[in-house]
GROMACS .gro file of C-alpha atoms in nm:
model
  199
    1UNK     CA    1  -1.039   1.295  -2.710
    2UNK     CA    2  -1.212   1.135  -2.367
    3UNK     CA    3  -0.908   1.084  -2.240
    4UNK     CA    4  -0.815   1.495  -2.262
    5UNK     CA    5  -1.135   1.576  -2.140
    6UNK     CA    6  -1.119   1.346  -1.860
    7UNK     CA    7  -0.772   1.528  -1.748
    8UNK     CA    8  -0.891   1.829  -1.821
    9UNK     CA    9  -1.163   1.777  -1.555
   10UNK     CA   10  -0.967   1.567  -1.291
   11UNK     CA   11  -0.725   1.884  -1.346
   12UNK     CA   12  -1.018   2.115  -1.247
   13UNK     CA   13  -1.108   1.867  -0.917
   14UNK     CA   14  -0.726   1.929  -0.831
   15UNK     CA   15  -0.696   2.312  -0.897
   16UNK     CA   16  -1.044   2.312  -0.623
   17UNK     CA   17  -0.963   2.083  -0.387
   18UNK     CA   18  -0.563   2.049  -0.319
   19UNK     CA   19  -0.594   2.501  -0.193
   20UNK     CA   20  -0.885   2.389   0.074
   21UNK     CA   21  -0.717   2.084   0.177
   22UNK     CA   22  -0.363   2.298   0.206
   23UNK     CA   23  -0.607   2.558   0.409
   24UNK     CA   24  -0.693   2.239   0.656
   25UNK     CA   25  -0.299   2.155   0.730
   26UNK     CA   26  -0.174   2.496   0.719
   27UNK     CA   27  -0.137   2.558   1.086
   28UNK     CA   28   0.036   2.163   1.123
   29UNK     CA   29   0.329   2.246   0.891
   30UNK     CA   30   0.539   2.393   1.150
   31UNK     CA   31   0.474   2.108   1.430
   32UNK     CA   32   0.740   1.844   1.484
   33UNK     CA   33   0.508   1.514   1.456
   34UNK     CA   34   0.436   1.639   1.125
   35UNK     CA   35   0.734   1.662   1.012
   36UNK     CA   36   0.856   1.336   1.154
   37UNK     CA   37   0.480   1.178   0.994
   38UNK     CA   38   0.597   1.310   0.660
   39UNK     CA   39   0.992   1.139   0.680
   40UNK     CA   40   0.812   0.809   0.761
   41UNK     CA   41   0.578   0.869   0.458
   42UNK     CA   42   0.894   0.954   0.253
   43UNK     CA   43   1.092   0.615   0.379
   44UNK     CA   44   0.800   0.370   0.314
   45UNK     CA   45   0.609   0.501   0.034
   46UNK     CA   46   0.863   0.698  -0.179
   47UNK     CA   47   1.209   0.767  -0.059
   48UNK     CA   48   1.326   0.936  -0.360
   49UNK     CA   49   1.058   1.189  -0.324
   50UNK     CA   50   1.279   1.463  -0.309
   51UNK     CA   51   1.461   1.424  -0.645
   52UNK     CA   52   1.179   1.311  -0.889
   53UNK     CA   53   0.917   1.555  -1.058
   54UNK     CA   54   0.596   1.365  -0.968
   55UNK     CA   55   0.631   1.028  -1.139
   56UNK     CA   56   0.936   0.784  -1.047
   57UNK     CA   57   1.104   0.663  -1.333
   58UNK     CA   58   1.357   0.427  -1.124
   59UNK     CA   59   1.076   0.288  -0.960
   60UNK     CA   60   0.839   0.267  -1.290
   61UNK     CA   61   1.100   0.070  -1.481
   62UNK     CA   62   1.136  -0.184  -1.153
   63UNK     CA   63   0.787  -0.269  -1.132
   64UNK     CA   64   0.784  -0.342  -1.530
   65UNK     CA   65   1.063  -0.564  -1.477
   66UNK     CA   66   0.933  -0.769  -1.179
   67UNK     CA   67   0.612  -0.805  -1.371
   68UNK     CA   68   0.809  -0.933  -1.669
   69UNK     CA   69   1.018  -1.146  -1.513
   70UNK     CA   70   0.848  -1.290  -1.162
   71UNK     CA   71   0.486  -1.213  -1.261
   72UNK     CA   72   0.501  -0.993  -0.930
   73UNK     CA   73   0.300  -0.666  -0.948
   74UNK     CA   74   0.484  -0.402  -0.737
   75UNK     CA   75   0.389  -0.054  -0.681
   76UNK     CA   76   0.609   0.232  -0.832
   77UNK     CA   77   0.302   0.543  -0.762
   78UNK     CA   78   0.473   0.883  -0.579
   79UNK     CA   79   0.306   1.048  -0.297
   80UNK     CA   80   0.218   1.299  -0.590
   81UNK     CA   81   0.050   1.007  -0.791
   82UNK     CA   82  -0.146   0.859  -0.451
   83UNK     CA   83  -0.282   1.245  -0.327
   84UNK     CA   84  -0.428   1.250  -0.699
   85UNK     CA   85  -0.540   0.901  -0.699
   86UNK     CA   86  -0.708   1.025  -0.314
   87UNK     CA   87  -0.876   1.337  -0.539
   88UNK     CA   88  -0.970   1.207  -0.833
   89UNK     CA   89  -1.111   0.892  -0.680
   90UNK     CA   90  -0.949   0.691  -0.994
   91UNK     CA   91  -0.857   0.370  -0.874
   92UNK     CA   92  -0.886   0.154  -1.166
   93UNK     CA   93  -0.617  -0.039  -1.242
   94UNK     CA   94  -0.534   0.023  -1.615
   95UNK     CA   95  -0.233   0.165  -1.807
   96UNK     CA   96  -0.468   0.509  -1.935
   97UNK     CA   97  -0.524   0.582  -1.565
   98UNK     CA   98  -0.122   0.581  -1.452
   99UNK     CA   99  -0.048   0.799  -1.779
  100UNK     CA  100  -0.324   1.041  -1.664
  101UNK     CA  101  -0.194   1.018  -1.284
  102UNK     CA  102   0.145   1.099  -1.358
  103UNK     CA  103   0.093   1.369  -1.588
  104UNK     CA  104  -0.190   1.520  -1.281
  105UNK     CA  105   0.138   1.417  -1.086
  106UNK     CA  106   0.342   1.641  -1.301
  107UNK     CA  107   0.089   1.939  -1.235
  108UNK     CA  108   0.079   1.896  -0.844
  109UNK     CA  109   0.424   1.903  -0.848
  110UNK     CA  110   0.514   2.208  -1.041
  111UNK     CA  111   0.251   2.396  -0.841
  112UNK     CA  112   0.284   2.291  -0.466
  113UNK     CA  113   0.555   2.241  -0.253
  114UNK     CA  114   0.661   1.879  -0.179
  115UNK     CA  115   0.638   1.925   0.185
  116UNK     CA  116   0.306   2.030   0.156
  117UNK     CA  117   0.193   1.753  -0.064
  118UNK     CA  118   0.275   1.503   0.141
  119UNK     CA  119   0.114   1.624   0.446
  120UNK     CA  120  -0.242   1.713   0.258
  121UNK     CA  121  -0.194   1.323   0.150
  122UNK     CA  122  -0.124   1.217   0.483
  123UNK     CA  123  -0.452   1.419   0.647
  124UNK     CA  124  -0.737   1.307   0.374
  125UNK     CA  125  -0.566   0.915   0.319
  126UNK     CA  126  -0.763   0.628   0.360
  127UNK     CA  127  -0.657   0.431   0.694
  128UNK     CA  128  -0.935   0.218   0.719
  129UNK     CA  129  -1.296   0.132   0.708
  130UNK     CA  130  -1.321   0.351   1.034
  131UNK     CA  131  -0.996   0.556   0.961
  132UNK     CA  132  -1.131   0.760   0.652
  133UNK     CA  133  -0.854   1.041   0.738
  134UNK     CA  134  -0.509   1.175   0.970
  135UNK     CA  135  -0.736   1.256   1.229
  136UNK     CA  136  -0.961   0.945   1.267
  137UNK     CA  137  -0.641   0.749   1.248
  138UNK     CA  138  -0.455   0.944   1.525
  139UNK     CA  139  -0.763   0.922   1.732
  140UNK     CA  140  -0.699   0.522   1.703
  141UNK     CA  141  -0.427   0.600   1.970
  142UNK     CA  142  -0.592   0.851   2.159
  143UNK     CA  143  -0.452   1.165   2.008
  144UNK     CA  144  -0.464   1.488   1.791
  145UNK     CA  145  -0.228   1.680   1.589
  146UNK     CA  146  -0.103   1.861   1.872
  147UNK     CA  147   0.049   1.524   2.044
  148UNK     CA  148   0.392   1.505   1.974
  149UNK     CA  149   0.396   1.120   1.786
  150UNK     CA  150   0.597   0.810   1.914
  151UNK     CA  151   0.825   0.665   1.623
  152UNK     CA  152   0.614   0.340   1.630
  153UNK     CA  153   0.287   0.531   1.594
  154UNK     CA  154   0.390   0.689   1.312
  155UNK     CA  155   0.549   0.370   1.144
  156UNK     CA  156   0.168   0.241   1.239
  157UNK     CA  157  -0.012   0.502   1.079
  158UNK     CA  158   0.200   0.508   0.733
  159UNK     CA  159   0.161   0.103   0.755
  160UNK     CA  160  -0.205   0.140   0.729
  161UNK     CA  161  -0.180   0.353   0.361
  162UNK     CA  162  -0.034   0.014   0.239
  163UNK     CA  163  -0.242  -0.216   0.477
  164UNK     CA  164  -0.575  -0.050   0.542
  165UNK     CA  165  -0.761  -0.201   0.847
  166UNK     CA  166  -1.089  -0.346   0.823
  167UNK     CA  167  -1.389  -0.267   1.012
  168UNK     CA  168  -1.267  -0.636   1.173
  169UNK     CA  169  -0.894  -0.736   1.135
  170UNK     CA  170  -0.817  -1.092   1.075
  171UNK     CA  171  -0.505  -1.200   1.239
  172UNK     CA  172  -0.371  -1.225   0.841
  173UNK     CA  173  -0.428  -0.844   0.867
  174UNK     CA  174  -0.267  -0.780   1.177
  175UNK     CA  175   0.051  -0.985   1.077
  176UNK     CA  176   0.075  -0.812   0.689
  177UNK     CA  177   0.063  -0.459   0.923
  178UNK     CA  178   0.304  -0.580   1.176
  179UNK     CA  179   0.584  -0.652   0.935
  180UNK     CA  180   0.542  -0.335   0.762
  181UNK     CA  181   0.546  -0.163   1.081
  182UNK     CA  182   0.870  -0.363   1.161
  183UNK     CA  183   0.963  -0.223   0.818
  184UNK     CA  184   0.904   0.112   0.844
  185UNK     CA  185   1.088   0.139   1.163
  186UNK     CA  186   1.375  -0.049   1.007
  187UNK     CA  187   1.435   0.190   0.678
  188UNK     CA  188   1.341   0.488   0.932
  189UNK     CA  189   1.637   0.403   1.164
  190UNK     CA  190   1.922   0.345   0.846
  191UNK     CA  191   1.810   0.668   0.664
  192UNK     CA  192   1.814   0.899   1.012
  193UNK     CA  193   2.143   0.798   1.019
  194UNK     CA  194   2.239   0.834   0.719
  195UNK     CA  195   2.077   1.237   0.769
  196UNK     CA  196   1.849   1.118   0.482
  197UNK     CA  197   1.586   1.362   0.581
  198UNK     CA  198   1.599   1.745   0.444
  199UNK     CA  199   1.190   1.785   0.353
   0.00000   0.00000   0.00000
């Protein structure tokens, strides 16, 4: 019964927050750098974002099976799952709080558009200690929304979502977001031309 009521009020925390965050990123849907930002969010954090209805079940079953076998946790969360986990402010790490993600997942989806979604996650993400959102992060590099974005600034950004930077970065740090970067820019390039993109 606690575990109804607490979806029942993490549902409530969506249904108010996700319309005055979409408010906040209306007047950015229509501008190129977001819609390049969003592509590298789809390539690193969920590139079958388009096809699955919150939760991935490809990815899901993976991550069970690399546990299993390797005793290597892997993440399988959606950009659905990490904007709720962002709202909710759940970040336990227990099997109770992915069932009530996806199924918040579920509800996000059904409700908002995907392209949307991911650029209301993008804006309120956590960066880093002194990157707390899309603008703090883009100020990093000395811009705003209106810049148009570099393809390694945005592999840079979407690194940090994985690889948050500390209020001092170790040179472990800086290497763990290098190779994503590297990454990124690597899985960017192969699915641009493969004309991957259609968000």
């Amino acid at each position: 019964m606690n575990f109804i009521k607490q979806i029942c009020n993490d549902l409530h925390v969506l249904r108010r927050v996700i319309p005055i965050e979409y408010v906040k990123i209306e007047s950015y849907l229509a501008n190129e750098s977001a819609e390049k930002l969003i592509n590298f969010l789809i390539v690193a954090e969920d590139h079958r974002y388009k096809y699955h209805i919150g939760f991935d079940l490809i990815a899901i079953f993976r991550s069970i099976l690399k546990y299993i076998f390797y005793d290597k946790k892997e993440g399988a969360s959606t950009i659905e799952q990490q904007l709720v986990r962002v709202v909710i402010c759940d970040y336990r790490y227990n099997i109770c709080r992915k069932i009530k993600e996806i199924i918040l997942a579920c509800y996000v989806k059904s409700v908002f558009e995907k392209k949307h979604i991911a650029l209301i996650y993008l804006n309120i993400a956590y960066y880093g200690t002194k990157y707390q959102s899309l603008d703090a992060i883009l100020g990093k590099y000395d811009l705003t929304k209106e810049n148009v974005l570099e393809n390694r600034v945005c592999a840079e950004i979407v690194a940090r979502l994985k690889y948050p930077e500390p209020l001092i970065c170790s040179a472990h740090r800086n290497i763990q977001i290098e190779m994503r970067v590297k990454h990124i820019l690597y899985m960017y390039d192969k699915y641009s031309r493969n004309k991957f993109f259609l968000i």
